[in-house]
Structures are given as structure tokens and as C-alpha cells.
Amino acid sequence: RLKPFNRLQVILQHLKMRKHTDSAAEVLLEKKGGAGIITLNRPKVLNALTFSMIQQIYPQIKTWEQDPETFLIIIKGTGGKAFCAGGDIRAIADAGKAGDKMTQVFFRQEYTLNNAIGTCKKPYVALIDGITMGGGVGLSVHGHFRVATEKTVFAMPETAIGLFPDVGGGYFLPRLPGKIGYYLALTGFRLKGRDVLKAGIATHFVESQKLPDLEKDLIALKSPSKENIADLLNSYHVQSKIDQEKEFVLDEHMEKINSLFSADSMEEIVKKLKKDGSPFAIKQLETINKMSPTSLKLALRQLREGASMSLQDVFTMEYRLSQACMRGHDFYEGVRAVLVDKDQAPRWQPAALEEVSDEFVDDCFKPLGSNDLKL
């Protein structure tokens, strides 16, 4: 018979193994031909990104980056509904309420992974089929190629839950045409299908049902260069006829978006929207009024500063903001209202833009000393 201690060891070992297979199933990492393939595998929760998934994906990308036999990396989601609907926000909120270190570690590791994608030396192809929001944007937008389909729904809805458009939003959003990025960041507007390409977020558009063929063809490429991959993606892109004739959903509003969202402060944006008074402006006002005033102010400044920063500096700034949100009130209240009680009636503190002081905002951007994110 096993001694009690040994028996405990066996049980622990067994649990560890079981946990490993359970958590390994959240994300599948495999090599096919010259391609490393990452499959987000939590279809029931729209492939929401957990801490353990981040911990598995990051070292794998780094390994493939160094491997002479890996020529490209493909990332996709399972289940047909979502690429990745975001980070596991509820787990972070629970950790924050319990005073757990996870609120520091999660964001630190997530942004480190986002940066690894943004600096990856191997061509990185994200198949953003279905819902792609928040954390899912961080897994795709910084890579070389982003393939949207007619099922893609892209948004950065963070201001509605007391957060800000992170995962490098401060870098890519202000670099979109005109003020589209500011508009998306502050209102959480959802872009669908080909509009994700027209906004400058996706690089290609391919019909959803053609993705398995595209993937096969990518895997079959012999020692491909970035150019070979681009040529293959282009050949699929050119054949896709869905919604080809439709004009960009924001086209008719671009002039307004560019003028209304170019103001230096949230108060000024609101004033401009009120003064404009068009149905479009009134709709934006209604949306903005539902958002966390604190989040709106942080997001506007994040994008204005991020516009001239390197990707790494943006992540350092966003890490500071993430920790300010973890210390604050609105993130927990937003998660409660949207994800837990689902009453959609968050009680923000402060409740008005005017009450969010410049000093408070400045404070959120302050360096964290030895706790700063270093990339």
C-alpha cells in the first residue's frame, strides 16, 4: 500500500495532469506543415481569453519565432460564432475584489503577449471570423495579416464597463483614417463584415466558408515569405464578392466624425455633438451618456497620447491605466451591470464628465516605479 504522503503525491500529480489536459483544451497549439497554428477553444464563452491561455500562447509564439522550420503563425477560434470576444473580464473583477495579484499579472502578461504579436518576426495571420472584441483585438490587430469575413463583428466596448480600449488600442485606433479610431473607442460602435476592412482594421476579406481552404493553402506553402503569404491572401480576397458593392457604413458620417471627435476634451466633444443636433450626433450623445465618464476621459487622452508613441510605450501607458482602473470603482460596477446582474444600469462614480478632475486623470497616467511594465 502507498504511504499517505506518497498517496497524496499521486493524487496531486493526477490532479495536475487533469488540470493540464483541461486547460490545454482551452487553446490548441499545433504544427502543420510550415505553419504554427493557435486555435482558441472555448466556444461556449465565445473563446474569451483566460490567463492560462495567455500563458500557453506566449511561449509558443516565441518558440515558433526561433524555429527555422516554422514559416508562419495562424490564429483562429472554434465554434463558428467568435474569434475571441475579449479577455476573461469577470475573473479579473473577482480577483480585484478579493485583492488578488491577478489584476496585476493578467494585464502584464496580456500586454506582453500583444507586444510579442506586434513584434513577431514570422508572418502572423489572424482569421477574425465572428466576434472580435477587446482581448480578441489584441490577439489579432498587431499581426501582419488580419482576415475578416462576413461574420466578423469588431468592437472595442470597454468604456461601457468602466475600462478603456486597451490591448494596444492607444496605438492602432488613433492611426485609423480620420477620427474613426476615436469614434470606435468612445462609443464602442460595432463594425461588421467588410466594414472591418474598409475601416483599416482588417487587411483582407475572405468568405467564412473559404477559410478552411485558405488555411490548407497557407499550410501547403513551401518556405513562404511574407510576399508569398500576401499573394495567397490577395487571391482569396479578390474572389470574395459578398457585400463588395456596399459602401462603408460610416461613409456618410465621416465628415461629422472627423470634426466632432477631433476636440481636445470629452466636454468639448459633448458640446459639439449637442450643437450639431443632427440625428447622428444625438445618437452618439445617447451612447456616450451611458459610458463611464472616467473611462471616456482616460480613453480620449490614451488615444491622443498614443498617436505619437511606439507600440511598447503605449503598452506601458496602458498598463498604468489598467492598474488605475483596478484601484477604482467603475470597472467593478460596469462588470456588475453588464455581465453579472445584467441590469444594464451602472451607477458610475463620478457620474458626470465635469466631476472627473484633470488631477485624477493625470494620476492614472503616472509611472508605477518598479511595477511599471517593461517591454
PDB file of C-alpha atoms in Angstrom, residues 78-350:
ATOM      1  CA  THR A  78     -13.560  27.489 -32.776  1.00  0.00           C
ATOM      2  CA  GLY A  79     -17.349  27.282 -32.705  1.00  0.00           C
ATOM      3  CA  GLY A  80     -18.257  29.432 -35.692  1.00  0.00           C
ATOM      4  CA  LYS A  81     -19.532  32.396 -33.644  1.00  0.00           C
ATOM      5  CA  ALA A  82     -16.424  34.165 -32.409  1.00  0.00           C
ATOM      6  CA  PHE A  83     -12.725  34.586 -32.983  1.00  0.00           C
ATOM      7  CA  CYS A  84     -12.397  35.898 -29.411  1.00  0.00           C
ATOM      8  CA  ALA A  85     -14.975  38.073 -27.673  1.00  0.00           C
ATOM      9  CA  GLY A  86     -12.468  39.515 -25.195  1.00  0.00           C
ATOM     10  CA  GLY A  87     -10.498  38.845 -22.029  1.00  0.00           C
ATOM     11  CA  ASP A  88     -11.961  36.940 -19.110  1.00  0.00           C
ATOM     12  CA  ILE A  89     -13.190  40.174 -17.506  1.00  0.00           C
ATOM     13  CA  ARG A  90     -15.276  38.543 -14.789  1.00  0.00           C
ATOM     14  CA  ALA A  91     -12.297  36.600 -13.467  1.00  0.00           C
ATOM     15  CA  ILE A  92     -10.269  39.829 -13.301  1.00  0.00           C
ATOM     16  CA  ALA A  93     -13.091  41.662 -11.492  1.00  0.00           C
ATOM     17  CA  ASP A  94     -13.411  38.815  -8.961  1.00  0.00           C
ATOM     18  CA  ALA A  95      -9.654  38.872  -8.410  1.00  0.00           C
ATOM     19  CA  GLY A  96      -9.694  42.653  -7.929  1.00  0.00           C
ATOM     20  CA  LYS A  97     -12.449  42.477  -5.354  1.00  0.00           C
ATOM     21  CA  ALA A  98     -10.534  39.801  -3.474  1.00  0.00           C
ATOM     22  CA  GLY A  99      -7.354  41.912  -3.560  1.00  0.00           C
ATOM     23  CA  ASP A 100      -5.641  39.212  -5.614  1.00  0.00           C
ATOM     24  CA  LYS A 101      -2.381  39.873  -7.518  1.00  0.00           C
ATOM     25  CA  MET A 102      -4.081  38.540 -10.670  1.00  0.00           C
ATOM     26  CA  THR A 103      -5.165  42.105 -11.508  1.00  0.00           C
ATOM     27  CA  GLN A 104      -1.501  42.977 -11.994  1.00  0.00           C
ATOM     28  CA  VAL A 105      -0.341  39.730 -13.535  1.00  0.00           C
ATOM     29  CA  PHE A 106      -3.136  39.316 -16.075  1.00  0.00           C
ATOM     30  CA  PHE A 107      -2.669  42.708 -17.740  1.00  0.00           C
ATOM     31  CA  ARG A 108       1.120  42.457 -17.574  1.00  0.00           C
ATOM     32  CA  GLN A 109       1.122  39.070 -19.342  1.00  0.00           C
ATOM     33  CA  GLU A 110      -1.644  40.009 -21.779  1.00  0.00           C
ATOM     34  CA  TYR A 111       0.149  43.144 -22.975  1.00  0.00           C
ATOM     35  CA  THR A 112       3.439  41.235 -23.161  1.00  0.00           C
ATOM     36  CA  LEU A 113       1.688  38.731 -25.450  1.00  0.00           C
ATOM     37  CA  ASN A 114       0.140  41.541 -27.539  1.00  0.00           C
ATOM     38  CA  ASN A 115       3.599  43.067 -27.925  1.00  0.00           C
ATOM     39  CA  ALA A 116       5.073  39.681 -28.942  1.00  0.00           C
ATOM     40  CA  ILE A 117       2.458  39.565 -31.727  1.00  0.00           C
ATOM     41  CA  GLY A 118       3.262  43.151 -32.746  1.00  0.00           C
ATOM     42  CA  THR A 119       6.989  42.422 -32.948  1.00  0.00           C
ATOM     43  CA  CYS A 120       6.764  38.835 -34.275  1.00  0.00           C
ATOM     44  CA  LYS A 121       9.433  38.109 -36.876  1.00  0.00           C
ATOM     45  CA  LYS A 122       7.333  35.416 -38.549  1.00  0.00           C
ATOM     46  CA  PRO A 123       4.288  36.387 -40.623  1.00  0.00           C
ATOM     47  CA  TYR A 124       1.254  36.228 -38.339  1.00  0.00           C
ATOM     48  CA  VAL A 125      -2.179  35.575 -39.841  1.00  0.00           C
ATOM     49  CA  ALA A 126      -5.289  36.139 -37.706  1.00  0.00           C
ATOM     50  CA  LEU A 127      -8.526  34.681 -39.064  1.00  0.00           C
ATOM     51  CA  ILE A 128     -11.002  37.010 -37.340  1.00  0.00           C
ATOM     52  CA  ASP A 129     -14.162  35.109 -38.256  1.00  0.00           C
ATOM     53  CA  GLY A 130     -17.048  36.111 -35.946  1.00  0.00           C
ATOM     54  CA  ILE A 131     -16.993  38.299 -32.831  1.00  0.00           C
ATOM     55  CA  THR A 132     -13.638  40.010 -32.288  1.00  0.00           C
ATOM     56  CA  MET A 133     -13.636  42.396 -29.356  1.00  0.00           C
ATOM     57  CA  GLY A 134     -11.342  43.670 -26.604  1.00  0.00           C
ATOM     58  CA  GLY A 135      -8.775  40.976 -25.814  1.00  0.00           C
ATOM     59  CA  GLY A 136      -9.529  39.304 -29.164  1.00  0.00           C
ATOM     60  CA  VAL A 137      -8.480  42.504 -30.913  1.00  0.00           C
ATOM     61  CA  GLY A 138      -5.181  42.363 -29.007  1.00  0.00           C
ATOM     62  CA  LEU A 139      -4.568  38.843 -30.365  1.00  0.00           C
ATOM     63  CA  SER A 140      -5.088  39.907 -33.971  1.00  0.00           C
ATOM     64  CA  VAL A 141      -4.727  43.583 -34.803  1.00  0.00           C
ATOM     65  CA  HIS A 142      -0.971  43.867 -34.179  1.00  0.00           C
ATOM     66  CA  GLY A 143      -0.111  40.961 -36.509  1.00  0.00           C
ATOM     67  CA  HIS A 144       0.858  41.303 -40.181  1.00  0.00           C
ATOM     68  CA  PHE A 145      -2.402  39.971 -41.632  1.00  0.00           C
ATOM     69  CA  ARG A 146      -5.989  40.162 -40.358  1.00  0.00           C
ATOM     70  CA  VAL A 147      -8.549  38.303 -42.417  1.00  0.00           C
ATOM     71  CA  ALA A 148     -12.157  39.417 -41.829  1.00  0.00           C
ATOM     72  CA  THR A 149     -15.252  37.570 -43.065  1.00  0.00           C
ATOM     73  CA  GLU A 150     -18.935  38.436 -43.460  1.00  0.00           C
ATOM     74  CA  LYS A 151     -19.364  37.112 -39.893  1.00  0.00           C
ATOM     75  CA  THR A 152     -16.785  39.435 -38.293  1.00  0.00           C
ATOM     76  CA  VAL A 153     -18.112  41.815 -35.643  1.00  0.00           C
ATOM     77  CA  PHE A 154     -15.380  44.131 -34.416  1.00  0.00           C
ATOM     78  CA  ALA A 155     -15.658  46.462 -31.424  1.00  0.00           C
ATOM     79  CA  MET A 156     -13.782  47.976 -28.512  1.00  0.00           C
ATOM     80  CA  PRO A 157     -16.660  48.248 -25.990  1.00  0.00           C
ATOM     81  CA  GLU A 158     -14.576  48.908 -22.879  1.00  0.00           C
ATOM     82  CA  THR A 159     -15.919  52.345 -21.932  1.00  0.00           C
ATOM     83  CA  ALA A 160     -19.267  50.614 -21.208  1.00  0.00           C
ATOM     84  CA  ILE A 161     -17.678  48.532 -18.434  1.00  0.00           C
ATOM     85  CA  GLY A 162     -15.513  51.154 -16.773  1.00  0.00           C
ATOM     86  CA  LEU A 163     -12.358  50.173 -18.623  1.00  0.00           C
ATOM     87  CA  PHE A 164     -10.640  51.739 -21.667  1.00  0.00           C
ATOM     88  CA  PRO A 165      -9.797  50.351 -25.141  1.00  0.00           C
ATOM     89  CA  ASP A 166      -6.593  48.623 -24.093  1.00  0.00           C
ATOM     90  CA  VAL A 167      -4.554  45.755 -25.659  1.00  0.00           C
ATOM     91  CA  GLY A 168      -2.753  48.403 -27.749  1.00  0.00           C
ATOM     92  CA  GLY A 169      -5.863  50.399 -28.656  1.00  0.00           C
ATOM     93  CA  GLY A 170      -3.868  53.520 -27.861  1.00  0.00           C
ATOM     94  CA  TYR A 171      -1.607  52.578 -30.780  1.00  0.00           C
ATOM     95  CA  PHE A 172      -3.836  51.284 -33.576  1.00  0.00           C
ATOM     96  CA  LEU A 173      -7.015  53.339 -33.015  1.00  0.00           C
ATOM     97  CA  PRO A 174      -5.537  56.848 -33.498  1.00  0.00           C
ATOM     98  CA  ARG A 175      -3.766  55.536 -36.623  1.00  0.00           C
ATOM     99  CA  LEU A 176      -7.015  54.603 -38.408  1.00  0.00           C
ATOM    100  CA  PRO A 177      -8.262  57.021 -41.120  1.00  0.00           C
ATOM    101  CA  GLY A 178      -9.625  60.350 -39.874  1.00  0.00           C
ATOM    102  CA  LYS A 179     -11.120  60.129 -36.399  1.00  0.00           C
ATOM    103  CA  ILE A 180     -12.642  56.652 -36.857  1.00  0.00           C
ATOM    104  CA  GLY A 181     -10.494  55.265 -34.039  1.00  0.00           C
ATOM    105  CA  TYR A 182     -11.637  57.924 -31.576  1.00  0.00           C
ATOM    106  CA  TYR A 183     -15.239  57.269 -32.551  1.00  0.00           C
ATOM    107  CA  LEU A 184     -14.852  53.492 -32.058  1.00  0.00           C
ATOM    108  CA  ALA A 185     -13.029  53.956 -28.742  1.00  0.00           C
ATOM    109  CA  LEU A 186     -15.533  56.311 -27.151  1.00  0.00           C
ATOM    110  CA  THR A 187     -18.820  54.850 -28.433  1.00  0.00           C
ATOM    111  CA  GLY A 188     -17.941  51.138 -28.709  1.00  0.00           C
ATOM    112  CA  PHE A 189     -19.515  51.169 -32.200  1.00  0.00           C
ATOM    113  CA  ARG A 190     -19.586  47.731 -33.871  1.00  0.00           C
ATOM    114  CA  LEU A 191     -18.146  47.295 -37.341  1.00  0.00           C
ATOM    115  CA  LYS A 192     -19.363  44.277 -39.296  1.00  0.00           C
ATOM    116  CA  GLY A 193     -18.080  42.228 -42.209  1.00  0.00           C
ATOM    117  CA  ARG A 194     -16.384  44.132 -44.991  1.00  0.00           C
ATOM    118  CA  ASP A 195     -16.565  47.362 -42.968  1.00  0.00           C
ATOM    119  CA  VAL A 196     -13.804  45.964 -40.733  1.00  0.00           C
ATOM    120  CA  LEU A 197     -11.597  46.016 -43.835  1.00  0.00           C
ATOM    121  CA  LYS A 198     -12.818  49.418 -45.005  1.00  0.00           C
ATOM    122  CA  ALA A 199     -12.038  50.965 -41.619  1.00  0.00           C
ATOM    123  CA  GLY A 200      -8.420  49.825 -41.990  1.00  0.00           C
ATOM    124  CA  ILE A 201      -8.536  47.163 -39.262  1.00  0.00           C
ATOM    125  CA  ALA A 202      -8.544  44.010 -41.398  1.00  0.00           C
ATOM    126  CA  THR A 203      -6.031  43.604 -44.227  1.00  0.00           C
ATOM    127  CA  HIS A 204      -8.142  41.128 -46.244  1.00  0.00           C
ATOM    128  CA  PHE A 205     -11.726  39.953 -46.627  1.00  0.00           C
ATOM    129  CA  VAL A 206     -12.482  36.285 -47.334  1.00  0.00           C
ATOM    130  CA  GLU A 207     -15.817  34.442 -47.219  1.00  0.00           C
ATOM    131  CA  SER A 208     -16.190  32.471 -44.000  1.00  0.00           C
ATOM    132  CA  GLN A 209     -16.749  29.148 -45.767  1.00  0.00           C
ATOM    133  CA  LYS A 210     -13.493  29.582 -47.718  1.00  0.00           C
ATOM    134  CA  LEU A 211     -11.329  29.794 -44.562  1.00  0.00           C
ATOM    135  CA  PRO A 212     -10.631  26.027 -44.326  1.00  0.00           C
ATOM    136  CA  ASP A 213      -9.335  26.089 -47.926  1.00  0.00           C
ATOM    137  CA  LEU A 214      -7.305  29.209 -47.227  1.00  0.00           C
ATOM    138  CA  GLU A 215      -5.786  27.568 -44.170  1.00  0.00           C
ATOM    139  CA  LYS A 216      -4.900  24.438 -46.162  1.00  0.00           C
ATOM    140  CA  ASP A 217      -3.240  26.553 -48.836  1.00  0.00           C
ATOM    141  CA  LEU A 218      -1.295  28.552 -46.232  1.00  0.00           C
ATOM    142  CA  ILE A 219      -0.080  25.316 -44.626  1.00  0.00           C
ATOM    143  CA  ALA A 220       0.920  23.921 -48.022  1.00  0.00           C
ATOM    144  CA  LEU A 221       3.157  26.893 -48.901  1.00  0.00           C
ATOM    145  CA  LYS A 222       6.785  25.754 -49.085  1.00  0.00           C
ATOM    146  CA  SER A 223       9.076  28.041 -47.016  1.00  0.00           C
ATOM    147  CA  PRO A 224       6.893  31.064 -47.767  1.00  0.00           C
ATOM    148  CA  SER A 225       7.939  34.687 -47.471  1.00  0.00           C
ATOM    149  CA  LYS A 226       5.634  37.465 -46.320  1.00  0.00           C
ATOM    150  CA  GLU A 227       5.129  38.285 -50.006  1.00  0.00           C
ATOM    151  CA  ASN A 228       4.012  34.711 -50.846  1.00  0.00           C
ATOM    152  CA  ILE A 229       1.533  34.815 -47.988  1.00  0.00           C
ATOM    153  CA  ALA A 230       0.249  38.237 -49.054  1.00  0.00           C
ATOM    154  CA  ASP A 231      -0.180  36.950 -52.647  1.00  0.00           C
ATOM    155  CA  LEU A 232      -2.187  33.948 -51.457  1.00  0.00           C
ATOM    156  CA  LEU A 233      -4.392  36.098 -49.200  1.00  0.00           C
ATOM    157  CA  ASN A 234      -4.904  38.568 -52.052  1.00  0.00           C
ATOM    158  CA  SER A 235      -6.008  35.792 -54.425  1.00  0.00           C
ATOM    159  CA  TYR A 236      -8.719  34.746 -51.950  1.00  0.00           C
ATOM    160  CA  HIS A 237      -9.611  38.358 -51.203  1.00  0.00           C
ATOM    161  CA  VAL A 238     -10.159  39.171 -54.880  1.00  0.00           C
ATOM    162  CA  GLN A 239     -12.555  36.224 -55.299  1.00  0.00           C
ATOM    163  CA  SER A 240     -14.787  37.290 -52.389  1.00  0.00           C
ATOM    164  CA  LYS A 241     -17.868  39.023 -53.750  1.00  0.00           C
ATOM    165  CA  ILE A 242     -20.022  39.320 -50.587  1.00  0.00           C
ATOM    166  CA  ASP A 243     -21.030  42.944 -49.905  1.00  0.00           C
ATOM    167  CA  GLN A 244     -18.472  44.145 -52.428  1.00  0.00           C
ATOM    168  CA  GLU A 245     -20.725  46.916 -53.747  1.00  0.00           C
ATOM    169  CA  LYS A 246     -21.922  48.155 -50.353  1.00  0.00           C
ATOM    170  CA  GLU A 247     -20.400  51.428 -49.257  1.00  0.00           C
ATOM    171  CA  PHE A 248     -18.643  51.780 -45.922  1.00  0.00           C
ATOM    172  CA  VAL A 249     -21.186  52.087 -43.113  1.00  0.00           C
ATOM    173  CA  LEU A 250     -19.527  55.236 -41.745  1.00  0.00           C
ATOM    174  CA  ASP A 251     -19.011  56.911 -45.132  1.00  0.00           C
ATOM    175  CA  GLU A 252     -21.955  59.276 -44.887  1.00  0.00           C
ATOM    176  CA  HIS A 253     -20.931  60.263 -41.335  1.00  0.00           C
ATOM    177  CA  MET A 254     -17.173  60.632 -41.856  1.00  0.00           C
ATOM    178  CA  GLU A 255     -17.215  64.403 -42.117  1.00  0.00           C
ATOM    179  CA  LYS A 256     -19.142  64.680 -38.865  1.00  0.00           C
ATOM    180  CA  ILE A 257     -16.979  62.056 -37.121  1.00  0.00           C
ATOM    181  CA  ASN A 258     -13.813  63.878 -38.169  1.00  0.00           C
ATOM    182  CA  SER A 259     -14.999  67.256 -36.906  1.00  0.00           C
ATOM    183  CA  LEU A 260     -16.974  66.190 -33.817  1.00  0.00           C
ATOM    184  CA  PHE A 261     -14.381  63.761 -32.471  1.00  0.00           C
ATOM    185  CA  SER A 262     -11.371  65.996 -33.035  1.00  0.00           C
ATOM    186  CA  ALA A 263     -11.924  68.050 -29.872  1.00  0.00           C
ATOM    187  CA  ASP A 264      -9.284  68.170 -27.124  1.00  0.00           C
ATOM    188  CA  SER A 265     -11.609  67.157 -24.288  1.00  0.00           C
ATOM    189  CA  MET A 266     -14.680  64.991 -23.690  1.00  0.00           C
ATOM    190  CA  GLU A 267     -16.651  68.052 -22.547  1.00  0.00           C
ATOM    191  CA  GLU A 268     -15.806  69.719 -25.849  1.00  0.00           C
ATOM    192  CA  ILE A 269     -16.890  66.633 -27.842  1.00  0.00           C
ATOM    193  CA  VAL A 270     -20.218  66.587 -25.983  1.00  0.00           C
ATOM    194  CA  LYS A 271     -20.676  70.316 -26.594  1.00  0.00           C
ATOM    195  CA  LYS A 272     -20.007  69.832 -30.322  1.00  0.00           C
ATOM    196  CA  LEU A 273     -22.450  66.916 -30.520  1.00  0.00           C
ATOM    197  CA  LYS A 274     -25.175  68.963 -28.795  1.00  0.00           C
ATOM    198  CA  LYS A 275     -24.553  71.933 -31.045  1.00  0.00           C
ATOM    199  CA  ASP A 276     -24.629  69.760 -34.167  1.00  0.00           C
ATOM    200  CA  GLY A 277     -28.051  68.360 -33.214  1.00  0.00           C
ATOM    201  CA  SER A 278     -28.316  66.007 -36.227  1.00  0.00           C
ATOM    202  CA  PRO A 279     -29.908  62.558 -35.693  1.00  0.00           C
ATOM    203  CA  PHE A 280     -26.399  61.060 -35.936  1.00  0.00           C
ATOM    204  CA  ALA A 281     -25.000  63.442 -33.294  1.00  0.00           C
ATOM    205  CA  ILE A 282     -27.943  62.861 -30.942  1.00  0.00           C
ATOM    206  CA  LYS A 283     -27.483  59.089 -31.242  1.00  0.00           C
ATOM    207  CA  GLN A 284     -23.798  59.447 -30.311  1.00  0.00           C
ATOM    208  CA  LEU A 285     -24.707  61.618 -27.329  1.00  0.00           C
ATOM    209  CA  GLU A 286     -27.134  58.975 -26.069  1.00  0.00           C
ATOM    210  CA  THR A 287     -24.421  56.331 -26.360  1.00  0.00           C
ATOM    211  CA  ILE A 288     -21.729  58.437 -24.692  1.00  0.00           C
ATOM    212  CA  ASN A 289     -24.079  59.298 -21.828  1.00  0.00           C
ATOM    213  CA  LYS A 290     -24.268  55.594 -20.910  1.00  0.00           C
ATOM    214  CA  MET A 291     -20.497  55.205 -20.682  1.00  0.00           C
ATOM    215  CA  SER A 292     -18.281  55.611 -17.626  1.00  0.00           C
ATOM    216  CA  PRO A 293     -17.261  59.307 -17.543  1.00  0.00           C
ATOM    217  CA  THR A 294     -13.898  58.277 -16.079  1.00  0.00           C
ATOM    218  CA  SER A 295     -13.331  55.734 -18.862  1.00  0.00           C
ATOM    219  CA  LEU A 296     -14.218  58.272 -21.533  1.00  0.00           C
ATOM    220  CA  LYS A 297     -11.655  60.754 -20.232  1.00  0.00           C
ATOM    221  CA  LEU A 298      -8.950  58.112 -19.894  1.00  0.00           C
ATOM    222  CA  ALA A 299      -9.655  56.755 -23.388  1.00  0.00           C
ATOM    223  CA  LEU A 300      -9.568  60.137 -25.112  1.00  0.00           C
ATOM    224  CA  ARG A 301      -6.234  61.023 -23.554  1.00  0.00           C
ATOM    225  CA  GLN A 302      -4.888  57.495 -24.160  1.00  0.00           C
ATOM    226  CA  LEU A 303      -5.523  57.850 -27.907  1.00  0.00           C
ATOM    227  CA  ARG A 304      -4.284  61.424 -28.161  1.00  0.00           C
ATOM    228  CA  GLU A 305      -1.001  60.482 -26.466  1.00  0.00           C
ATOM    229  CA  GLY A 306      -0.724  57.065 -28.118  1.00  0.00           C
ATOM    230  CA  ALA A 307      -0.936  58.631 -31.571  1.00  0.00           C
ATOM    231  CA  SER A 308       2.755  59.592 -31.414  1.00  0.00           C
ATOM    232  CA  MET A 309       4.100  56.758 -29.207  1.00  0.00           C
ATOM    233  CA  SER A 310       5.800  53.483 -30.066  1.00  0.00           C
ATOM    234  CA  LEU A 311       3.759  50.312 -29.532  1.00  0.00           C
ATOM    235  CA  GLN A 312       5.893  49.459 -26.476  1.00  0.00           C
ATOM    236  CA  ASP A 313       5.356  52.859 -24.881  1.00  0.00           C
ATOM    237  CA  VAL A 314       1.629  52.531 -25.488  1.00  0.00           C
ATOM    238  CA  PHE A 315       1.564  49.220 -23.602  1.00  0.00           C
ATOM    239  CA  THR A 316       3.487  50.776 -20.715  1.00  0.00           C
ATOM    240  CA  MET A 317       0.949  53.621 -20.604  1.00  0.00           C
ATOM    241  CA  GLU A 318      -1.996  51.222 -20.834  1.00  0.00           C
ATOM    242  CA  TYR A 319      -0.623  49.068 -18.050  1.00  0.00           C
ATOM    243  CA  ARG A 320      -0.612  52.156 -15.792  1.00  0.00           C
ATOM    244  CA  LEU A 321      -4.215  52.857 -16.787  1.00  0.00           C
ATOM    245  CA  SER A 322      -5.248  49.236 -16.189  1.00  0.00           C
ATOM    246  CA  GLN A 323      -3.932  49.416 -12.636  1.00  0.00           C
ATOM    247  CA  ALA A 324      -5.720  52.738 -12.059  1.00  0.00           C
ATOM    248  CA  CYS A 325      -8.972  51.082 -13.178  1.00  0.00           C
ATOM    249  CA  MET A 326      -8.323  48.143 -10.839  1.00  0.00           C
ATOM    250  CA  ARG A 327      -7.957  50.617  -7.945  1.00  0.00           C
ATOM    251  CA  GLY A 328     -11.105  52.489  -8.918  1.00  0.00           C
ATOM    252  CA  HIS A 329     -14.868  51.975  -8.733  1.00  0.00           C
ATOM    253  CA  ASP A 330     -16.268  51.977 -12.263  1.00  0.00           C
ATOM    254  CA  PHE A 331     -14.705  48.770 -13.594  1.00  0.00           C
ATOM    255  CA  TYR A 332     -16.315  46.642 -10.877  1.00  0.00           C
ATOM    256  CA  GLU A 333     -19.613  48.478 -11.268  1.00  0.00           C
ATOM    257  CA  GLY A 334     -19.515  48.076 -15.055  1.00  0.00           C
ATOM    258  CA  VAL A 335     -18.866  44.343 -14.801  1.00  0.00           C
ATOM    259  CA  ARG A 336     -21.710  44.048 -12.302  1.00  0.00           C
ATOM    260  CA  ALA A 337     -24.175  45.933 -14.528  1.00  0.00           C
ATOM    261  CA  VAL A 338     -23.240  44.335 -17.851  1.00  0.00           C
ATOM    262  CA  LEU A 339     -22.017  40.821 -17.002  1.00  0.00           C
ATOM    263  CA  VAL A 340     -23.204  39.824 -13.520  1.00  0.00           C
ATOM    264  CA  ASP A 341     -26.635  41.324 -12.727  1.00  0.00           C
ATOM    265  CA  LYS A 342     -27.146  42.315 -16.372  1.00  0.00           C
ATOM    266  CA  ASP A 343     -29.430  45.196 -15.374  1.00  0.00           C
ATOM    267  CA  GLN A 344     -27.509  47.455 -17.828  1.00  0.00           C
ATOM    268  CA  ALA A 345     -27.809  50.263 -15.273  1.00  0.00           C
ATOM    269  CA  PRO A 346     -24.330  51.056 -13.985  1.00  0.00           C
ATOM    270  CA  ARG A 347     -24.067  53.736 -11.313  1.00  0.00           C
ATOM    271  CA  TRP A 348     -20.830  55.463 -12.253  1.00  0.00           C
ATOM    272  CA  GLN A 349     -18.760  57.388  -9.702  1.00  0.00           C
ATOM    273  CA  PRO A 350     -18.272  60.198 -10.551  1.00  0.00           C
TER     274      PRO A 350
END
